[in-house]
Coordinates of C-alpha atoms and ligand atoms in Angstrom, one line a residue:
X218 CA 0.0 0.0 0.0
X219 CA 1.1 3.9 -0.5
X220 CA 2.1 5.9 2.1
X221 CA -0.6 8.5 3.0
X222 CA 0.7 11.9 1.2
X223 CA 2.8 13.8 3.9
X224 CA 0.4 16.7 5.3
X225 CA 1.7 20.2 3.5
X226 CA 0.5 22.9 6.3
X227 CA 1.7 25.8 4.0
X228 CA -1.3 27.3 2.2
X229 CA -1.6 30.6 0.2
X230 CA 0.5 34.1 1.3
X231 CA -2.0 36.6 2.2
X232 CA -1.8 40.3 2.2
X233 CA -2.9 43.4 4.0
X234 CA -4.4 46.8 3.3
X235 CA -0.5 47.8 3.5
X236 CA 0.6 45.2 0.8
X237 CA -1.9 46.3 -2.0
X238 CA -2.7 49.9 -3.5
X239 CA -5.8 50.1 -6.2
X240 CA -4.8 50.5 -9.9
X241 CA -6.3 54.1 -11.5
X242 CA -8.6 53.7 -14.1
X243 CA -10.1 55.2 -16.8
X244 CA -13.1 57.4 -15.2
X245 CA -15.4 60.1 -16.1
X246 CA -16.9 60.1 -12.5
X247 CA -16.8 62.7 -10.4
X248 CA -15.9 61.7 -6.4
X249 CA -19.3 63.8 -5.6
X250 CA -21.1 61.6 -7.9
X251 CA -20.3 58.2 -6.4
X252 CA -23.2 56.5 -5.1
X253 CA -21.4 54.5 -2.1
X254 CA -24.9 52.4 -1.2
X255 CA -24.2 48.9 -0.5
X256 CA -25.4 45.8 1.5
X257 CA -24.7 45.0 5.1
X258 CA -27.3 42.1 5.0
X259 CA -29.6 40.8 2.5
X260 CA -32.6 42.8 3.8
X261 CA -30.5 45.9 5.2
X262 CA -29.3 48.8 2.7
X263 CA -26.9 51.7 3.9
X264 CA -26.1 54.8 1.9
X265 CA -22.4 55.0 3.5
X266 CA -20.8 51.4 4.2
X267 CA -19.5 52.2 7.8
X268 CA -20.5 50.1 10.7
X269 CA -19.3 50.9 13.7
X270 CA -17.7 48.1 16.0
X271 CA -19.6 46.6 18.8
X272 CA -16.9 47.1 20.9
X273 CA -17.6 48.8 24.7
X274 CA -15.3 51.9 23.7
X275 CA -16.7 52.5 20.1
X276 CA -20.7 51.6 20.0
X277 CA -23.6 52.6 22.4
X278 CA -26.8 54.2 21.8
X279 CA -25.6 57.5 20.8
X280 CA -22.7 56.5 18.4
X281 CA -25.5 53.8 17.2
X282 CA -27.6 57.0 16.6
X283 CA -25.0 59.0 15.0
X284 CA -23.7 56.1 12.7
X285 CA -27.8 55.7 11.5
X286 CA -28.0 59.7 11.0
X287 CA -24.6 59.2 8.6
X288 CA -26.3 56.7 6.7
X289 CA -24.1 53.8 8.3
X290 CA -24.9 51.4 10.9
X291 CA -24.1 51.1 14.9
X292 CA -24.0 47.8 16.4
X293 CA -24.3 47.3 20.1
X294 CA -21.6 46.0 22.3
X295 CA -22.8 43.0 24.2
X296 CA -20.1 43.6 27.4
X297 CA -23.2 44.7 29.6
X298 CA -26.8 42.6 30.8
X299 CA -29.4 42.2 28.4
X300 CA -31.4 44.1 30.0
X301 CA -28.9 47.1 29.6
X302 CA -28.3 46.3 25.6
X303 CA -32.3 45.9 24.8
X304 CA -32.5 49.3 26.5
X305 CA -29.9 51.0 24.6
X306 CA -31.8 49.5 21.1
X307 CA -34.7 51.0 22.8
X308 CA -33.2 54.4 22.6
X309 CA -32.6 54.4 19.3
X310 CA -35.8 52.9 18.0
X311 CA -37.7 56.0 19.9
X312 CA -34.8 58.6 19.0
X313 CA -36.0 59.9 15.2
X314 CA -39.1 58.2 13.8
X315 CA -41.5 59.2 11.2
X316 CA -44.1 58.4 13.6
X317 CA -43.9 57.1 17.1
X318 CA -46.0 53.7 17.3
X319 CA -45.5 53.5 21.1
X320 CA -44.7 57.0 22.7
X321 CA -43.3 57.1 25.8
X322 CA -45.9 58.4 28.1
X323 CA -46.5 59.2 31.9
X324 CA -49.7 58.9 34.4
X325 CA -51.7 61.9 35.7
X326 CA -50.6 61.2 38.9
X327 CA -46.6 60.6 38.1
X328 CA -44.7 63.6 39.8
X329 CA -42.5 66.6 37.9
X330 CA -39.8 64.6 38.6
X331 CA -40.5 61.4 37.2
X332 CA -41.5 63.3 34.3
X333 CA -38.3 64.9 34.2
X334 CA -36.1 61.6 34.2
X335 CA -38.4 60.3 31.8
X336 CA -37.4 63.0 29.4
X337 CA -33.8 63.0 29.9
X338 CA -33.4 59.6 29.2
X339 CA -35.0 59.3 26.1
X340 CA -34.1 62.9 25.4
X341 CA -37.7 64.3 24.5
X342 CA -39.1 67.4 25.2
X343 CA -42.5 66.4 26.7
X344 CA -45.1 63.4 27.0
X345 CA -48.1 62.9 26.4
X346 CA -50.6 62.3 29.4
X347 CA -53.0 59.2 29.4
X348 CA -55.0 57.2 32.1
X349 CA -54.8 53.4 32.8
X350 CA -56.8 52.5 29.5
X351 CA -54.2 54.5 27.2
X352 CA -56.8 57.1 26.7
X353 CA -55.3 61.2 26.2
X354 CA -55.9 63.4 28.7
X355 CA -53.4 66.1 28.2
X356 CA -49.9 66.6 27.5
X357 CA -46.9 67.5 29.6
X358 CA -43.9 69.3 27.9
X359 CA -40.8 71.6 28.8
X360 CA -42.7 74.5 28.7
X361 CA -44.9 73.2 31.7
X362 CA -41.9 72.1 33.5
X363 CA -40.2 75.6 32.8
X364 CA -41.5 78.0 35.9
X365 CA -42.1 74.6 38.6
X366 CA -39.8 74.8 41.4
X367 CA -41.5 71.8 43.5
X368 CA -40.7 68.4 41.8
X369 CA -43.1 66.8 43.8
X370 CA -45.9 68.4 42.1
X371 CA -48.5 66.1 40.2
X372 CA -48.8 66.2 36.7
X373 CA -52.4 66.4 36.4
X374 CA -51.4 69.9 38.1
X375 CA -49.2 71.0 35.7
X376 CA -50.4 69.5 32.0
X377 CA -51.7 70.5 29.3
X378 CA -55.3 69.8 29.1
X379 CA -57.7 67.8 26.2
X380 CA -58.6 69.0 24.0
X381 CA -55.3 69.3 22.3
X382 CA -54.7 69.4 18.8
X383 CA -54.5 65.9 17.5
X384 CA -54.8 63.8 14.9
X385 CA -56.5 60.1 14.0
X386 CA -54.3 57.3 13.3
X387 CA -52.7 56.7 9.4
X388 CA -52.6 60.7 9.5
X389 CA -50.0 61.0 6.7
X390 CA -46.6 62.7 7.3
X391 CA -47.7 65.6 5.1
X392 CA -51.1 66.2 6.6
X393 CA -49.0 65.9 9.8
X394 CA -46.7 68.8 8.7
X395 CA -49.7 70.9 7.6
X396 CA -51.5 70.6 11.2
X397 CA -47.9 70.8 13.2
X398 CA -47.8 74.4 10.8
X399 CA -51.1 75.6 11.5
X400 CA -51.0 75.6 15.3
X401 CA -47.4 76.4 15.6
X402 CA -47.1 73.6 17.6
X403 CA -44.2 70.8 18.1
X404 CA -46.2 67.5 19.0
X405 CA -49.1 66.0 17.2
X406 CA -50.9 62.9 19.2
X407 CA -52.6 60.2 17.4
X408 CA -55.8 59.3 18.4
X409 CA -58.3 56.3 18.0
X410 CA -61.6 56.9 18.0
X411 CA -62.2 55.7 21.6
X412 CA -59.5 58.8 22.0
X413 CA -56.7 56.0 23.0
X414 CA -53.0 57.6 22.0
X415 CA -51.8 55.1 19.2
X416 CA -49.0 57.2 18.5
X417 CA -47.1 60.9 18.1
X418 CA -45.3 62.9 15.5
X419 CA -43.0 65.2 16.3
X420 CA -41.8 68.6 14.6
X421 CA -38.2 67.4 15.6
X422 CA -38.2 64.6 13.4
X423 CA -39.3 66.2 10.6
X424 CA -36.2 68.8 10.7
X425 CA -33.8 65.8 11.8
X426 CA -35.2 63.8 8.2
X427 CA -34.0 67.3 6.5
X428 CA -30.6 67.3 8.6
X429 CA -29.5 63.5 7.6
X430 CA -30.9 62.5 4.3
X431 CA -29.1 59.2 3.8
X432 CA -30.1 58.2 7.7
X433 CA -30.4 54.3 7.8
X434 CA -34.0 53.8 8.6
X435 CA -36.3 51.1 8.8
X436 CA -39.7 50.8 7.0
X437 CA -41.5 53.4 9.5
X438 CA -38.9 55.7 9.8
X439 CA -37.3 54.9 12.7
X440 CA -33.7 55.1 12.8
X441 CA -32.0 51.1 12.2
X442 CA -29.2 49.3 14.9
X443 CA -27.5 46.4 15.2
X444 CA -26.6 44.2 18.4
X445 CA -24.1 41.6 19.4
X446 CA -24.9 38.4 20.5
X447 CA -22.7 35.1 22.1
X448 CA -23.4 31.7 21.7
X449 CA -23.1 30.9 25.7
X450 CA -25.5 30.9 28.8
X451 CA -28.2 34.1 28.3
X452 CA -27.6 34.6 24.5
X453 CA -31.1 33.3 23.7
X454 CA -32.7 35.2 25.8
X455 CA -30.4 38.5 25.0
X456 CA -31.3 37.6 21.5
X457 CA -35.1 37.9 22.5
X458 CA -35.0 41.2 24.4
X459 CA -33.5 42.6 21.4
X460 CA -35.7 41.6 19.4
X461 CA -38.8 42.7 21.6
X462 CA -37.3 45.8 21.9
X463 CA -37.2 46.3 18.2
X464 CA -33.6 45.4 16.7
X465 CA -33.3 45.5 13.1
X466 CA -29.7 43.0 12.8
X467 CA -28.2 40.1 15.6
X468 CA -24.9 39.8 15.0
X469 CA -23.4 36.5 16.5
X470 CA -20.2 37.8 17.2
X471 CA -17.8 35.3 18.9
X472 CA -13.6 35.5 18.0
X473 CA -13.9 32.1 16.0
X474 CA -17.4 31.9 14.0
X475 CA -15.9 28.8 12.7
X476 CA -17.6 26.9 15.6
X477 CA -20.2 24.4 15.6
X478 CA -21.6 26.3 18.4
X479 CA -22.2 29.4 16.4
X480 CA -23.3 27.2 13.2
X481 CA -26.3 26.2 15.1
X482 CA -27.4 29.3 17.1
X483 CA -27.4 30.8 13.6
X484 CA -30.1 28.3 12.2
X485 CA -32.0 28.4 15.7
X486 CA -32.0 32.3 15.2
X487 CA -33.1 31.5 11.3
X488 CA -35.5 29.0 12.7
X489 CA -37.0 31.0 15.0
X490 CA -40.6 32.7 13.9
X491 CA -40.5 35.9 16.0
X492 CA -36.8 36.9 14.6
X493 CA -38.0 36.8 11.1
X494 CA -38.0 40.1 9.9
X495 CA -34.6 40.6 11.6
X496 CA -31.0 39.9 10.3
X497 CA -28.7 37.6 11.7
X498 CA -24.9 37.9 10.6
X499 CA -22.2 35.5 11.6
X500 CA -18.7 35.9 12.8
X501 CA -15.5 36.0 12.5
X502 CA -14.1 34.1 10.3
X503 CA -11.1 34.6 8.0
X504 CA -11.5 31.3 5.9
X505 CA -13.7 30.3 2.4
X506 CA -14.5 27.0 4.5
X507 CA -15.6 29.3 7.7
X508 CA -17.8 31.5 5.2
X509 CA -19.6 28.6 3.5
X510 CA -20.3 27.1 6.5
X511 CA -22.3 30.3 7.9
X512 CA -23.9 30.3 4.8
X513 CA -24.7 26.9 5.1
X514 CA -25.6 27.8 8.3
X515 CA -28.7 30.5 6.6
X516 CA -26.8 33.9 7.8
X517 CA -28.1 37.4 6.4
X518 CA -24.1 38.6 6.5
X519 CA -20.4 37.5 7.1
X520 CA -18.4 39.1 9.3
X521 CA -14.9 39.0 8.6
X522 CA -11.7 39.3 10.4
X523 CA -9.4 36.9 12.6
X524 CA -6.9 39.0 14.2
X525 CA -6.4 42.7 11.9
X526 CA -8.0 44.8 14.8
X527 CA -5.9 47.4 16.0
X528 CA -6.3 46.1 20.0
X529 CA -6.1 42.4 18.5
X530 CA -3.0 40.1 20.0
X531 CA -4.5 36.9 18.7
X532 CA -2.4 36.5 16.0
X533 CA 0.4 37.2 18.3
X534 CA -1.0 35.3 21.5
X535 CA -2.5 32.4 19.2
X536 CA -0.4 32.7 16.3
X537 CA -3.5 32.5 14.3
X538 CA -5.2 34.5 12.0
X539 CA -5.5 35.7 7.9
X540 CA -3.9 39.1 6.9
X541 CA -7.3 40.8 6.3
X542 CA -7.2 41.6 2.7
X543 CA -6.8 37.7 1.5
X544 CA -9.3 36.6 4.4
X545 CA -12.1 39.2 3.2
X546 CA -11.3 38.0 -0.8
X547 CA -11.3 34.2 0.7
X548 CA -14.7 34.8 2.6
X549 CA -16.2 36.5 -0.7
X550 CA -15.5 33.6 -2.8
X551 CA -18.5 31.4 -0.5
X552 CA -20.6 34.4 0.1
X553 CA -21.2 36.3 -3.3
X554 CA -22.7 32.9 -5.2
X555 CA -25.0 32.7 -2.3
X556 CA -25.9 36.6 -2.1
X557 CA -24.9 36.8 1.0
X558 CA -23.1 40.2 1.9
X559 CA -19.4 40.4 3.7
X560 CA -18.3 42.7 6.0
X561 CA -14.9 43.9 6.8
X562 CA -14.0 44.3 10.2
X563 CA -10.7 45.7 11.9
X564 CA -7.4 46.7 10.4
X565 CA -8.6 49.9 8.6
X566 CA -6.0 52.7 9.4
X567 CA -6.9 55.1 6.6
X568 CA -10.2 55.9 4.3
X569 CA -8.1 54.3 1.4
X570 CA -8.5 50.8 2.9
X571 CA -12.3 51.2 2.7
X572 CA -12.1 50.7 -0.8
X573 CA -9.6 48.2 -0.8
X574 CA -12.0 46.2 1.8
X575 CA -14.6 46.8 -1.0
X576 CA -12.6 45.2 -3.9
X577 CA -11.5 42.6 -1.8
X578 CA -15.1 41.4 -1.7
X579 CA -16.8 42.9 1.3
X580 CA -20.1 44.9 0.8
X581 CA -19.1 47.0 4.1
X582 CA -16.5 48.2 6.5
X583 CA -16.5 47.8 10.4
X584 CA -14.3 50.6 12.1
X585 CA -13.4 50.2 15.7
X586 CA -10.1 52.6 16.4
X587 CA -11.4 55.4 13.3
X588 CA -14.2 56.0 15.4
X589 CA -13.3 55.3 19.3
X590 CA -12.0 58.9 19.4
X591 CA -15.2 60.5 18.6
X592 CA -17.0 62.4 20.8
X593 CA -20.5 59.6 20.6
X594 CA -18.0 57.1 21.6
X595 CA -18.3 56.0 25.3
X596 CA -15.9 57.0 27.2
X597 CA -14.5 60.5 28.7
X598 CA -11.6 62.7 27.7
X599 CA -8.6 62.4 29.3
X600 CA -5.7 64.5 28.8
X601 CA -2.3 63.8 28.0
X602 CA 0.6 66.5 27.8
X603 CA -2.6 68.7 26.8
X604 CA -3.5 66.8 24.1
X605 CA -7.0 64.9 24.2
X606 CA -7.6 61.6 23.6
X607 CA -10.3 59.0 24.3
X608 CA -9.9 54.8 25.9
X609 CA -9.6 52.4 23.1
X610 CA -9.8 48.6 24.4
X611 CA -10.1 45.3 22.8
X612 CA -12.8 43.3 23.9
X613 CA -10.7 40.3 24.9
X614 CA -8.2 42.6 26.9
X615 CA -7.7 42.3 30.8
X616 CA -9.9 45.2 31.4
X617 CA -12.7 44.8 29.3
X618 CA -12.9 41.2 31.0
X619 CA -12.4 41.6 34.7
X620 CA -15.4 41.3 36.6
X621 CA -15.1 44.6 38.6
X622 CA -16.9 45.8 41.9
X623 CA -20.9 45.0 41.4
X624 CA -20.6 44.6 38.0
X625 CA -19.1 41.3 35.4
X626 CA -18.0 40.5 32.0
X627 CA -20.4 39.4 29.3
X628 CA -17.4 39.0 26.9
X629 CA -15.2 36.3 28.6
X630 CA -17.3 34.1 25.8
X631 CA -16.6 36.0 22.7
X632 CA -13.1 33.8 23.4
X633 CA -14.4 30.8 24.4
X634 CA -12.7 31.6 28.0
X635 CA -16.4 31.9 29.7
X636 CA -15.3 28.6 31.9
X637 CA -12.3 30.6 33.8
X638 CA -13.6 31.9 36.5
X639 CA -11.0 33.5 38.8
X640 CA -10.1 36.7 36.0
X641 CA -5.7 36.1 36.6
X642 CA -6.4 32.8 34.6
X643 CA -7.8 34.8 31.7
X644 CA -5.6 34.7 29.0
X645 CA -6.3 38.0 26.6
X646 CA -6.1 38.5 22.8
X647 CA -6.8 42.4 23.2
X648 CA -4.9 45.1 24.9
X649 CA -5.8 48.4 26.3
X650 CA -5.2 51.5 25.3
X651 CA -5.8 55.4 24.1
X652 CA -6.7 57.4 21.0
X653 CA -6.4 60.5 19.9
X654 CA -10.2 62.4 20.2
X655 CA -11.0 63.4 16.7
X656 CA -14.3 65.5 17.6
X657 CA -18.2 64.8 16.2
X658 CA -18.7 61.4 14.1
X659 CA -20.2 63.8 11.5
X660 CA -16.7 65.1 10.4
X661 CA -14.7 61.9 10.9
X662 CA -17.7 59.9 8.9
X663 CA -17.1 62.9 6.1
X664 CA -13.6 62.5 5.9
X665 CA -14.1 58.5 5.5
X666 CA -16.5 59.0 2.7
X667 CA -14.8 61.4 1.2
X668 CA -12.1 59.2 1.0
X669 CA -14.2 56.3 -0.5
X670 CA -15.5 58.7 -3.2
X671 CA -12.0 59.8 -4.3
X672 CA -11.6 56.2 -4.5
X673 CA -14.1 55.6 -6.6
X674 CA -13.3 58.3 -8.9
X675 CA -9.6 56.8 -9.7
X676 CA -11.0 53.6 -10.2
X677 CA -13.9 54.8 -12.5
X678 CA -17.2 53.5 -10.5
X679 CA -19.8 55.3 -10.8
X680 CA -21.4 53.0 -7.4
X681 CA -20.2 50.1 -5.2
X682 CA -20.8 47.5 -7.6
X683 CA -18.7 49.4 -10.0
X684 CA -16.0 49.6 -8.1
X685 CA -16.0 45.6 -7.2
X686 CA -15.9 44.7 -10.9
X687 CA -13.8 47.0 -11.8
X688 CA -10.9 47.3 -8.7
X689 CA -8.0 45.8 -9.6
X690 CA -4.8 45.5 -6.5
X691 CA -1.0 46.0 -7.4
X692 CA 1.5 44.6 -4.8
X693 CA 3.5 46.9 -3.2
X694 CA 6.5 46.1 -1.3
X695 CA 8.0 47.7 1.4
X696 CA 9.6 50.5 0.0
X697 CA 6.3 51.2 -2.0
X698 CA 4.6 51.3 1.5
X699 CA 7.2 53.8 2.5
X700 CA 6.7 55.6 -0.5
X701 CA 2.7 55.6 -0.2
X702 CA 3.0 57.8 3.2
X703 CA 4.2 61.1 3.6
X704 CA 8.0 61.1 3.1
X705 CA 11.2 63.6 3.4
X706 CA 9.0 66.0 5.4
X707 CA 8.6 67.6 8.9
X708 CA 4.9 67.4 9.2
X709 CA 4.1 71.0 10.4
X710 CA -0.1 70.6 10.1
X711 CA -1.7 67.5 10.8
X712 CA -4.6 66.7 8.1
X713 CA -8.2 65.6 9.2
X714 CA -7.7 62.0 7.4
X715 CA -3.8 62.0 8.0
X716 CA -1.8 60.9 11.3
X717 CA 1.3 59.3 11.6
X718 CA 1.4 56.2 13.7
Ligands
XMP817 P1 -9.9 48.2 14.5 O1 -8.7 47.8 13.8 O2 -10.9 48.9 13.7 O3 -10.6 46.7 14.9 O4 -9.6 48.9 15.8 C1 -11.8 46.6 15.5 C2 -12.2 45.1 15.6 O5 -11.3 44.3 16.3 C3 -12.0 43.2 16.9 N1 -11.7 43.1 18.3 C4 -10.8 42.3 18.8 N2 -10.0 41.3 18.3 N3 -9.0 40.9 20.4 C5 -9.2 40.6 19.1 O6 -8.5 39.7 18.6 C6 -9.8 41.9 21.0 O7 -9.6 42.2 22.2 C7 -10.7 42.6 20.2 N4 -11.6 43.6 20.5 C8 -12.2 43.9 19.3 C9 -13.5 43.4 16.6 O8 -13.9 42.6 15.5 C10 -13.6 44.9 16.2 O9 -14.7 45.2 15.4

């Protein structure tokens, strides 16, 4: 008999953002022409291919809001309780909506101050009054609250009375306008006809639709988020709070999505009737086997990326891992014939790599340390020899993982390390660290689309698709690297898209 072929462990070379540069093509598009909508899912569009990383320094409500207003996507860190996350989707469902199907109300008999809490943490400006059956009786808004120095106070003291100016319910948005005009006022209740509040629309969302016309919304106008899920102990039921509170994309987001574990809370998710109008995307894998097996497995979306993330020491700590360039092309091979979308995520230092992620094969980009210095990032300033920056951490580094004082880690799983349970055995693949703060997402997300769009008008697309078929990569070695970067200079002025690392 003849001896079993010796194993050969040495596959193909991969490459990096930093090994490849995009070839200039012919082009008659202008970079303000470029359409830069794509796919993060097979149901969910975005203008802008950004998603922001669901990473306890980058994504919470209000970067999740500000990535939607961009016309990208936020999705949710999982490193708090479910409770916590379905909140926080909460808060961007209600935060910008054509109309509001379930307003946040109060009682008659609620005090000033309850009302007051109410409205900081949803930030509205009033609610709407209604008794134990849902029926209107008034509304209570700033304006009340304005001139009350005793919080105590009733509402029923304080509110605005029926009859109000209201509406029935399937007023259109444009009849809704017309009344908000007439009676120069800011809130319009919708009413049944047993006078039962079935929903509002706001002035305040009619000037925010005028403010952020590529916002990523779902069918009723509310502003669209994403969340992280595990794979371990609560992640069904985290899944289902998110879902309850209105969720538009799960995203199973473990270090190695090459797991049978992940495989089958995929198809569960898939299987399961109440998450059917949502998205579920897979991850991380870095491998054409890993990507046809989530697609076996019935994911909306690949998620891509073993290791390229700027806080990552897996492939250091493990030794494992796919330079992120071939892993995205490799991934794209399994999900294009099936339809299914791929997103890049981690190792983006500049805009340029956005559209190398794109030719590569991913339909969109996930940016962790571009966007942990922005001011909707979690996190305070600090500052350093008087300049400011803002905490950057992996979510398998010490920190993010110890189980501090009254509070613990929901991310020990995302490494499969939820079994150590004294936090010195933990062994980390993230570290911790700072970044500089680069102000509002609104500039840094201009910056990184602008970028793109310069992109696309070198290469000659017109829109993402273009730019897929048409991208092609030169090598570069090192000296072309060192060439590529700003060279035989004293920097005096630092650029808004340019630092040196
Ligand atoms: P960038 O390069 O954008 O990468 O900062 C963000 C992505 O990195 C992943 N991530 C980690 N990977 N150890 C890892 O190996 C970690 O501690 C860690 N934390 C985050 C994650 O995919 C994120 O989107």
């Amino acid at each position: 008999p003849s001896q079993p072929a010796p194993h050969d462990p040495f596959a193909t070379v991969g490459l990096t953002y930093d090994d490849v540069l995009l070839l200039p093509g012919e082009s008659d598009v202008v970079p303000s022409g470029a359409m830069t909508r794509s796919r993060v899912s097979k149901r969910i569009t975005v203008e802008v291919p950004l998603l922001s990383s669901a990473m306890d320094t980058v994504t919470e409500s209000r970067m999740a809001i500000a990535m939607a207003r961009q016309g990208g996507l936020g999705v949710l860190h999982r490193n708090l309780s479910a409770e916590d996350q379905a909140q926080q989707v909460d808060l961007v469902k209600r935060s910008e909506a054509g109309m509001v199907s379930h307003p946040v109300t109060t009682s008659p008999s609620a005090s000033l101050q309850q009302v007051d809490e109410l409205c900081g943490r949803y930030r509205v400006s009033g609610l709407p009054v209604v008794d134990d059956s849902g029926v209107l009786l008034g509304i209570v808004t700033n304006r009340d609250l304005r001139f009350e120095t005793d919080p105590t106070r009733r509402v029923d003291e304080v509110m605005t009375r029926m009859p109000l100016v209201t509406a029935p319910v399937g007023t259109d948005p444009d009849q809704a306008m017309a009344l908000l005009a007439q009676h120069k006022i800011e809130k319009l209740p919708l009413v049944d006809a047993d006078g039962r509040l079935r929903g509002l629309i706001t002035v305040k969302d009619f000037t925010k639709a005028d403010k952020y016309p590529l916002a990523t919304k779902d069918e009723v106008g509310r502003l669209r988020v994403g969340a992280a899920i595990g794979i371990f102990e609560d992640a069904w039921k985290r899944a289902m709070l998110l879902v309850e509170a209105g969720v538009d994309l799960l995203v199973v987001d473990m270090a190695h999505g090459h797991s049978r574990a992940v495989l089958e809370m995929i198809a569960r998710l898939k299987a399961e009737p109440s998450v059917a109008h949502v998205d579920v995307v897979g991850g991380n894998v870095a491998t054409r086997a890993a990507a046809q097996a989530l697609v076996e497995a019935g994911v909306d979306g690949v998620k891509v990326g073993v290791g390229p993330g700027s806080i990552c020491t897996t492939r250091v700590v493990a030794g494992v891992g796919v330079p992120q360039v071939t892993a995205i092309y490799e991934a794209a091979q399994a999900c294009a014939p099936a339809g299914v979308p791929v997103i890049g995520d981690g190792g983006l230092q500049y805009s340029g790599d956005i559209a190398k992620a794109l030719v590569a094969g991913a339909d969109t980009v996930m940016l962790g340390s571009l966007l942990a210095g922005c001011e909707e990032s979690p996190g305070e300033l600090v500052f350093v020899n008087g300049k400011q920056y803002k905490s950057y951490r992996g979510m398998g580094s010490l920190g993010a993982q110890q189980t501090r004082a009254g509070a613990r880690s929901f991310s020990k799983d995302r490494y499969f390390q939820n079994d150590v349970a004294v936090d010195d055995d933990f062994v980390p693949e993230g570290v911790e660290g700072q970044v500089p703060y680069r102000g509002p997402l609104g500039a840094v997300a201009h910056q990184l689309v602008g970028g793109l769009r310069q992109s696309m008008f070198y290469v000659g697309a017109e829109d993402v698709g273009q730019l897929k078929a048409r991208g092609r990569f030169v090598r570069i070695t090192s000296a072309g690297l060192k060439e590529s970067h700003p060279h035989d200079i004293r920097m005096t002025n630092e650029a808004p898209n340019y630092t040196v690392r």
